[in-house]
PDB file of C-alpha atoms in Angstrom:
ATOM      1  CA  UNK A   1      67.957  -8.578 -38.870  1.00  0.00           C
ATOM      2  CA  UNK A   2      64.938  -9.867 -37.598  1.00  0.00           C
ATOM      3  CA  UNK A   3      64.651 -13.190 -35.091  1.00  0.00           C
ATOM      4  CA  UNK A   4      62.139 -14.859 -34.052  1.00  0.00           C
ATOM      5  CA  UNK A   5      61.573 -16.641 -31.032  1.00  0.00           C
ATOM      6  CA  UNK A   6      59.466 -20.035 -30.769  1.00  0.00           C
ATOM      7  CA  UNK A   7      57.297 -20.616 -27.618  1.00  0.00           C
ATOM      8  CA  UNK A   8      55.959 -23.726 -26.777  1.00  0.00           C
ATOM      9  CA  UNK A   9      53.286 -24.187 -24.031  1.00  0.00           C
ATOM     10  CA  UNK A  10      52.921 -27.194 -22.618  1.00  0.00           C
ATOM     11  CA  UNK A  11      48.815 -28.383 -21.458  1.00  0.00           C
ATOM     12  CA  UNK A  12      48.780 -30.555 -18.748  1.00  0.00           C
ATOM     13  CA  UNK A  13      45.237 -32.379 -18.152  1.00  0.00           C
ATOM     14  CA  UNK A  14      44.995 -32.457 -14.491  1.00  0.00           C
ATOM     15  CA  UNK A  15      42.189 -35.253 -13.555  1.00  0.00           C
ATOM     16  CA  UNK A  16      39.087 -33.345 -11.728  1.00  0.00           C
ATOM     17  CA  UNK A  17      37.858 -34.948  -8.496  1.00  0.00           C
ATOM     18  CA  UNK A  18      34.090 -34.459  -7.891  1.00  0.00           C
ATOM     19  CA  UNK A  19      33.351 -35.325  -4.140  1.00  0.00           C
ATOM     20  CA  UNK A  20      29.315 -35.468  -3.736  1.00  0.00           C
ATOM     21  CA  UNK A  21      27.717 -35.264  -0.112  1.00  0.00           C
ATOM     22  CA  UNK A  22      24.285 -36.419  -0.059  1.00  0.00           C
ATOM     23  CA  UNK A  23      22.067 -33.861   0.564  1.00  0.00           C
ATOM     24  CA  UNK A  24      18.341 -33.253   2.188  1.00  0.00           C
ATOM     25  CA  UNK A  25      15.499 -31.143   2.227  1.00  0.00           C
ATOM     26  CA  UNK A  26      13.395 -30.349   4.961  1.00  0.00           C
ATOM     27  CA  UNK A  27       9.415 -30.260   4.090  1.00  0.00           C
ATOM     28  CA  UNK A  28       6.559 -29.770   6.774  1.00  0.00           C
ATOM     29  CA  UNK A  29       2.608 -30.663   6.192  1.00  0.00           C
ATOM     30  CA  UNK A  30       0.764 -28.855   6.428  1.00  0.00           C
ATOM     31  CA  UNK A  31       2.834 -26.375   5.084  1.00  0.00           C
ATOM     32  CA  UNK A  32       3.128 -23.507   7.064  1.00  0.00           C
ATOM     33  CA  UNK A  33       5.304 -22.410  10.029  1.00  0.00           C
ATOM     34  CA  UNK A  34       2.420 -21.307  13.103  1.00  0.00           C
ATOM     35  CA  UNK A  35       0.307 -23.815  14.469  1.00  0.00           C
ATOM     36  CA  UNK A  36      -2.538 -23.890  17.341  1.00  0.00           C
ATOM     37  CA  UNK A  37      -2.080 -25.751  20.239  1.00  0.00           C
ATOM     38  CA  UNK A  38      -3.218 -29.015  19.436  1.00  0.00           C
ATOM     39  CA  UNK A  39      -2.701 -29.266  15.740  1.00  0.00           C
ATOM     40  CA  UNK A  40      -1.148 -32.514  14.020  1.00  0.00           C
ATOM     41  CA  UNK A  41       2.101 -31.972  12.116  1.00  0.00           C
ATOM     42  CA  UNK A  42       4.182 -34.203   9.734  1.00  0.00           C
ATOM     43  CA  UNK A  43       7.730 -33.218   9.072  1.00  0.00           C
ATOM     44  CA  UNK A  44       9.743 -35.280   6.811  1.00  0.00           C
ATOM     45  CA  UNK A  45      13.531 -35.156   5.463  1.00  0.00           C
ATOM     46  CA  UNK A  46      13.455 -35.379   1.503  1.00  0.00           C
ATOM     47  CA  UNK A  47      16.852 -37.244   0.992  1.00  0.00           C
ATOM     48  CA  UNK A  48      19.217 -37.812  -2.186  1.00  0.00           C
ATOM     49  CA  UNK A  49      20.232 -40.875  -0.420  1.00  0.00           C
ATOM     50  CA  UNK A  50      18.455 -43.049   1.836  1.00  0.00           C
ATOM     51  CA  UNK A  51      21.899 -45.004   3.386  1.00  0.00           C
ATOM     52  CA  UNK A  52      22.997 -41.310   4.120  1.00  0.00           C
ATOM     53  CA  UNK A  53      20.679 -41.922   7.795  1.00  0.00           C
ATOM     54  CA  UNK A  54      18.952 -38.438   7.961  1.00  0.00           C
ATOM     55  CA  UNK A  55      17.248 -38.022  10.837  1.00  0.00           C
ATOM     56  CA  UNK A  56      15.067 -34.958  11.941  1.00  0.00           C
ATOM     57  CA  UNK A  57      16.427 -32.678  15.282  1.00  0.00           C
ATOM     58  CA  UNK A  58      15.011 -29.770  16.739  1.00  0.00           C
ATOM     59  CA  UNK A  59      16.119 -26.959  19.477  1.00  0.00           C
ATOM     60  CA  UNK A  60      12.964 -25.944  21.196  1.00  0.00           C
ATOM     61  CA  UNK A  61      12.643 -22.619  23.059  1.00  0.00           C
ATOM     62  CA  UNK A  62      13.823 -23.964  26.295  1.00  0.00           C
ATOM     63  CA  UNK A  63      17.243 -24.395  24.435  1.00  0.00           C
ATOM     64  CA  UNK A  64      16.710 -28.290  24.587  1.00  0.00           C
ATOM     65  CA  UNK A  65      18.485 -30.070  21.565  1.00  0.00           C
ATOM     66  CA  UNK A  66      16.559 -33.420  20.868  1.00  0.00           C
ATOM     67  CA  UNK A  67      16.291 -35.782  18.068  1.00  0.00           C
ATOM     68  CA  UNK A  68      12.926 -37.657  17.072  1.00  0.00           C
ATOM     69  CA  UNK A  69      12.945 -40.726  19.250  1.00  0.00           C
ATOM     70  CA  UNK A  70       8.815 -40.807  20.424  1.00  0.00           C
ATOM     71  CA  UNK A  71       9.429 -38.564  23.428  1.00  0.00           C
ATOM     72  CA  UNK A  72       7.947 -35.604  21.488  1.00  0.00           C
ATOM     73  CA  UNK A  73       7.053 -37.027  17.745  1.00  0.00           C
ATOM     74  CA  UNK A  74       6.821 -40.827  16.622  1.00  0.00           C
ATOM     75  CA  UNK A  75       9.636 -41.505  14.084  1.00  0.00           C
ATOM     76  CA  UNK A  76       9.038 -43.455  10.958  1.00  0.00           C
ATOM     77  CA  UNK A  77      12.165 -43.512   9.028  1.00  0.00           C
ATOM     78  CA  UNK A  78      13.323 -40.051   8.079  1.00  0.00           C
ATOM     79  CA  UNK A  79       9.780 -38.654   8.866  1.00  0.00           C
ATOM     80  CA  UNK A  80       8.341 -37.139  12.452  1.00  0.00           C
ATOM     81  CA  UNK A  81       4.786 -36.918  13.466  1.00  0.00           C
ATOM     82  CA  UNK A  82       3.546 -34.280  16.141  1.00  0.00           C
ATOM     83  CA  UNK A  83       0.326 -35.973  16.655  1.00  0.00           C
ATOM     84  CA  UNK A  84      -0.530 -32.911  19.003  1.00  0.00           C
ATOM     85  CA  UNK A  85       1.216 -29.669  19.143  1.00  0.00           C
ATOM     86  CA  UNK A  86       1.879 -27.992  22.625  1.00  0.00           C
ATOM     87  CA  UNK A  87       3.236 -24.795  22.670  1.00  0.00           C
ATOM     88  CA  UNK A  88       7.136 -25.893  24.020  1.00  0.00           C
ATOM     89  CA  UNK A  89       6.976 -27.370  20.350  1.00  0.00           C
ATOM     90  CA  UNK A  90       7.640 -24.080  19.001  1.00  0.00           C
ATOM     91  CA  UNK A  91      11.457 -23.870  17.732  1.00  0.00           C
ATOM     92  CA  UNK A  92      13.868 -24.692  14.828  1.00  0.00           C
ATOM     93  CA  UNK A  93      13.591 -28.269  13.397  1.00  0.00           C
ATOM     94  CA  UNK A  94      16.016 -29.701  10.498  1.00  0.00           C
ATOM     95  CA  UNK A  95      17.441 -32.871   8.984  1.00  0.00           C
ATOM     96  CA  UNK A  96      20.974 -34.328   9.821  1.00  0.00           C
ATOM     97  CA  UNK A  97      22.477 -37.173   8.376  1.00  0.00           C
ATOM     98  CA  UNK A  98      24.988 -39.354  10.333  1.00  0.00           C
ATOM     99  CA  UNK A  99      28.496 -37.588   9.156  1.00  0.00           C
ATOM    100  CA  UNK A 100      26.358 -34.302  10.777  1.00  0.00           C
ATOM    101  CA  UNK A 101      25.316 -32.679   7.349  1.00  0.00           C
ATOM    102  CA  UNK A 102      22.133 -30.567   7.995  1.00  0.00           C
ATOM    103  CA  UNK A 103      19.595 -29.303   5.808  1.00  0.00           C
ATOM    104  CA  UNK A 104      17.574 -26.075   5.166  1.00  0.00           C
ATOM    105  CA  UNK A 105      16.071 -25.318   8.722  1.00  0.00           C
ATOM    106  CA  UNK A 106      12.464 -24.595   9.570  1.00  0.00           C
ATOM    107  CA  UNK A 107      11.150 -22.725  12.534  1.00  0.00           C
ATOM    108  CA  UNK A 108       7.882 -23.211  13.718  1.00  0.00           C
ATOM    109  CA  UNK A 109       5.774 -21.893  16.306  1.00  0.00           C
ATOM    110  CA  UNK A 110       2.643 -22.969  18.237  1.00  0.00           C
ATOM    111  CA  UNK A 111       0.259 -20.671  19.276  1.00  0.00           C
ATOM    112  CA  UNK A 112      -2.904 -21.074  21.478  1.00  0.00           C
ATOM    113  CA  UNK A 113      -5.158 -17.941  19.990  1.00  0.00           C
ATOM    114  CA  UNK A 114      -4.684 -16.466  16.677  1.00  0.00           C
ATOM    115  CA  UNK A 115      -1.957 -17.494  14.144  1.00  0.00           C
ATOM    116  CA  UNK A 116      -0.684 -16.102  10.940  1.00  0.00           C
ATOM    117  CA  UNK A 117      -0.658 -17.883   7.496  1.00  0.00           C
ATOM    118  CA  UNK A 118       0.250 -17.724   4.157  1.00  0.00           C
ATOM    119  CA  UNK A 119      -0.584 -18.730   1.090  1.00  0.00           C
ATOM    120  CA  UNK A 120       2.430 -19.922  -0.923  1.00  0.00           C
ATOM    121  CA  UNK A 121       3.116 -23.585  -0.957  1.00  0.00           C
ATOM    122  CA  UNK A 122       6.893 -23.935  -0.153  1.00  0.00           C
ATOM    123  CA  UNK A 123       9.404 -20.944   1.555  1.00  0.00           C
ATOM    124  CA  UNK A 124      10.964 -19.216   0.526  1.00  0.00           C
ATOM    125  CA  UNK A 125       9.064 -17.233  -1.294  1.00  0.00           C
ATOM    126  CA  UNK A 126      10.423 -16.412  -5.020  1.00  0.00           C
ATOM    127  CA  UNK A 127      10.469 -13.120  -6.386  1.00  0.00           C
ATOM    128  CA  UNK A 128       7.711 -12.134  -8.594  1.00  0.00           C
ATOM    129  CA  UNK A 129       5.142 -14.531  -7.123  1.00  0.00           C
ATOM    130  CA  UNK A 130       2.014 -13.441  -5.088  1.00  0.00           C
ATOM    131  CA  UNK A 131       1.936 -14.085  -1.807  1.00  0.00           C
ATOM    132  CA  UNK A 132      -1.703 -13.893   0.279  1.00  0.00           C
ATOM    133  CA  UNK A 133      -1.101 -13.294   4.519  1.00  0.00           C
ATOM    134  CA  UNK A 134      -4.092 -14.966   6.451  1.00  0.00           C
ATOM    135  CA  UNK A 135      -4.930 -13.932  10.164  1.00  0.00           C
ATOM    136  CA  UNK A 136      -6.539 -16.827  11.424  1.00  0.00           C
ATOM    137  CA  UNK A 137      -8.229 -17.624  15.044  1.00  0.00           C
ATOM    138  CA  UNK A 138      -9.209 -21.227  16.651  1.00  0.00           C
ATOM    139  CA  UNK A 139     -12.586 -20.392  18.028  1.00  0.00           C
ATOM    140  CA  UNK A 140     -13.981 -17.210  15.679  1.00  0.00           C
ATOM    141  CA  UNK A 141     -14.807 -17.036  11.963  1.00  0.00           C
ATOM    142  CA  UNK A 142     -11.879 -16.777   9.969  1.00  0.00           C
ATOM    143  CA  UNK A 143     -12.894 -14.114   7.874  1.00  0.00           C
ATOM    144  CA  UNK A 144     -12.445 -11.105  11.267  1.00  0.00           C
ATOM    145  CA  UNK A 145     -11.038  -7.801  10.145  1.00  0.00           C
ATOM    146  CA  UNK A 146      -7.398  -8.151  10.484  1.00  0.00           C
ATOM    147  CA  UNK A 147      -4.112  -5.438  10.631  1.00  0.00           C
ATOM    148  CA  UNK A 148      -1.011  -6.586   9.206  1.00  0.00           C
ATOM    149  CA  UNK A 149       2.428  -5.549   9.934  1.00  0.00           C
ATOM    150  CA  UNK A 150       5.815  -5.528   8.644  1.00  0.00           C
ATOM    151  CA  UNK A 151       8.545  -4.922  10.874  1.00  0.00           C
ATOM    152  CA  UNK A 152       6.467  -3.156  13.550  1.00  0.00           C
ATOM    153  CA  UNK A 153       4.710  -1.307  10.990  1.00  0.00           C
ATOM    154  CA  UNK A 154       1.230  -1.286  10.165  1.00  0.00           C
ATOM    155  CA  UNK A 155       0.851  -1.766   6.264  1.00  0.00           C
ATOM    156  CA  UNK A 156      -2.844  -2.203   6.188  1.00  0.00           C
ATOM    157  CA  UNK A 157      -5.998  -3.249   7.621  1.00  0.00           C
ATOM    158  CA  UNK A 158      -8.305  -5.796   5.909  1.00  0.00           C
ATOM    159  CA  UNK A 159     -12.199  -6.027   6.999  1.00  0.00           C
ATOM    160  CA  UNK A 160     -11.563  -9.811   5.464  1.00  0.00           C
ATOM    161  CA  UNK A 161      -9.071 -11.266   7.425  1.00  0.00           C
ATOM    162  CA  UNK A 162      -6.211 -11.936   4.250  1.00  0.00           C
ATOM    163  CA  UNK A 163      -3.630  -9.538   2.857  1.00  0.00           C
ATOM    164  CA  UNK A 164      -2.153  -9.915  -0.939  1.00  0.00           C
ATOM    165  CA  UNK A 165       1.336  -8.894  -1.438  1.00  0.00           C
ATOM    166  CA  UNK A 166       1.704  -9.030  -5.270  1.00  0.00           C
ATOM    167  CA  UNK A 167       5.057  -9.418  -7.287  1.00  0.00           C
ATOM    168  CA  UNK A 168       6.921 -10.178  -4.675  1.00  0.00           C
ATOM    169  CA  UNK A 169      10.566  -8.027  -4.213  1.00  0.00           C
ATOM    170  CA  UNK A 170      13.445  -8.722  -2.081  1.00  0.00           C
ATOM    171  CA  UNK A 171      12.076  -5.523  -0.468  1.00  0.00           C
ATOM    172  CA  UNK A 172       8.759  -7.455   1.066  1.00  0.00           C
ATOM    173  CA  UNK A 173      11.374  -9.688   3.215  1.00  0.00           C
ATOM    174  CA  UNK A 174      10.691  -9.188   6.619  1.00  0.00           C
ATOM    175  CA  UNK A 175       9.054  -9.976   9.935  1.00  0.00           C
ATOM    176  CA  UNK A 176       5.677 -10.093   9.500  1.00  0.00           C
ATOM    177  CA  UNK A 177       2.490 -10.355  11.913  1.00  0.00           C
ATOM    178  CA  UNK A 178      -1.128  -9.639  13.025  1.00  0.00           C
ATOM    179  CA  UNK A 179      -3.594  -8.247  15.002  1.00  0.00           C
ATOM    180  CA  UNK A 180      -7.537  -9.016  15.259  1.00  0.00           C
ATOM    181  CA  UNK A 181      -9.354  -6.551  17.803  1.00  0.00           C
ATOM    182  CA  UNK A 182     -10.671  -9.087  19.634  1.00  0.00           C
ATOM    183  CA  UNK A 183      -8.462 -12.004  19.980  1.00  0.00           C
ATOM    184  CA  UNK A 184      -5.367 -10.438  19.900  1.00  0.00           C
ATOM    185  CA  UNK A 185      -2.303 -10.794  18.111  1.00  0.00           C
ATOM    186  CA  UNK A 186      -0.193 -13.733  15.998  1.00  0.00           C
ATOM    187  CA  UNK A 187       3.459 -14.627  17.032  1.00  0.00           C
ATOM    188  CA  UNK A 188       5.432 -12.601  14.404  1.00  0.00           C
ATOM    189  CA  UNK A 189       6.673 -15.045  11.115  1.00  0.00           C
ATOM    190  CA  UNK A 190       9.962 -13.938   9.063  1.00  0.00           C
ATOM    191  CA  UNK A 191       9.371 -14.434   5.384  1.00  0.00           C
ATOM    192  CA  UNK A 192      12.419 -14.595   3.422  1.00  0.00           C
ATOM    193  CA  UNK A 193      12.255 -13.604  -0.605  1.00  0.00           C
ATOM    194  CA  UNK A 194      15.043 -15.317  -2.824  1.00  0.00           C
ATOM    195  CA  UNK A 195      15.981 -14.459  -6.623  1.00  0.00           C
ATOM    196  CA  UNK A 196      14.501 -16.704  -9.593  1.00  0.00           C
ATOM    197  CA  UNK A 197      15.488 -20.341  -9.653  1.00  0.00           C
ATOM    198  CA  UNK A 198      17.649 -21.298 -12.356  1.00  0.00           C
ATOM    199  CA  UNK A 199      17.649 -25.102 -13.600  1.00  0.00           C
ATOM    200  CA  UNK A 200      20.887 -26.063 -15.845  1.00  0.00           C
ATOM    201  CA  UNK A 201      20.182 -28.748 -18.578  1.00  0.00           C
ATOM    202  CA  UNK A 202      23.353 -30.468 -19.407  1.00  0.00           C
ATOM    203  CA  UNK A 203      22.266 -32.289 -22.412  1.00  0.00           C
ATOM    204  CA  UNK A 204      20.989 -29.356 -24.070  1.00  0.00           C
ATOM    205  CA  UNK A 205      23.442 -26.441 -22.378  1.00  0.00           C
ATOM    206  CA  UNK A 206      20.394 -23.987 -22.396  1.00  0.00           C
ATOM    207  CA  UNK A 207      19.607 -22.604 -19.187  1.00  0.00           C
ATOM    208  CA  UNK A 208      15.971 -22.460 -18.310  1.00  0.00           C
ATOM    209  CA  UNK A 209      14.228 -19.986 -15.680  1.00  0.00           C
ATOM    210  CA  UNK A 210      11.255 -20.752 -14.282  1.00  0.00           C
ATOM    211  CA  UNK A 211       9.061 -17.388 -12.888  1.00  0.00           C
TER     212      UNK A 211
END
């Protein structure tokens, strides 16, 4: 004798609650992260929502927590200018918004000699890209024989001043710096690597990588 037993399952549509903070992204022009002494600098909080109040901070490297209020940059809405760098502007300078959400966080450092750039337009840097190191001086030609390191290690010396790192791994993350004979060295520069960036297209449900 065979029985059978009937099971019923019962779906229950729970409602989904989406809570959105506004977000915002910190940007700095020109963009790089070592400046000479001197230098004009524009940093500006790129916001999903203006009424959200962002505002841009920094903590310098006397440990002094300030916002933008024209002691040490002239506001203009969620925007800072450093007309003229000194080199007590060198720290770690983000967006906040009034509830006290932060953004991505920049550190930047001024330098009265020789600074390090690089050639890639926003950080981090994505994998696969090139990325092209420049040792730079105020008073010299720009094109000095330069060494670059990684970590404390010398990869290279250039007799042109600029270093390509091509296809760019997670392995080329790192502390970075460098060294002309005769002006001395750049403050060291950490450059972080990240995966590819993946955009989601909900009309189509095809997801899209851009390399």
């Amino acid at each position: 004798m065979y029985s059978s037993k009937l099971k019923i399952f019962q779906i229950v549509h729970q409602p989904t609650t989406f809570s959105f903070q506004p977000s915002a992204r910190l940007t700095v022009s020109p963009s790089r992260s070592q400046f000479f002494k001197g230098d004009s600098v524009s940093l500006s909080c790129e916001e999903d929502d203006s009424s959200a109040g962002w505002r841009l901070r920094r903590t310098t490297t006397d440990k002094t927590r300030a916002e933008c209020d024209g002691t040490w940059g002239e506001s203009s809405g969620s925007s800072c200018i450093i007309s003229y760098t000194f080199t007590w502007d060198s720290g770690v300078y983000w967006c906040e918004s009034r509830e006290g959400a932060t953004s991505n966080i920049i550190s930047i450092t001024v330098t009265g000699k020789i600074r390090l750039l690089w050639s890639y337009p926003v950080l981090p840097v994505m994998e696969g890209h090139d990325v092209t190191l420049h040792c730079k001086t105020k008073t010299t030609p720009s094109n000095l024989p330069a060494a670059f390191y990684k970590d404390g290690s010398l990869i290279r010396t250039e007799p042109t001043g600029h270093m390509t790192i091509h296809h760019v791994t997670k392995s080329d993350e790192g502390l970075y710096k460098c060294n002309i004979s005769s002006d001395g060295e750049s403050p060291p520069s950490w450059i972080t690597v990240t995966g590819q960036e993946l955009h989601f297209d909900f009309n189509t449900y095809f997801i899209h990588i851009f390399t």
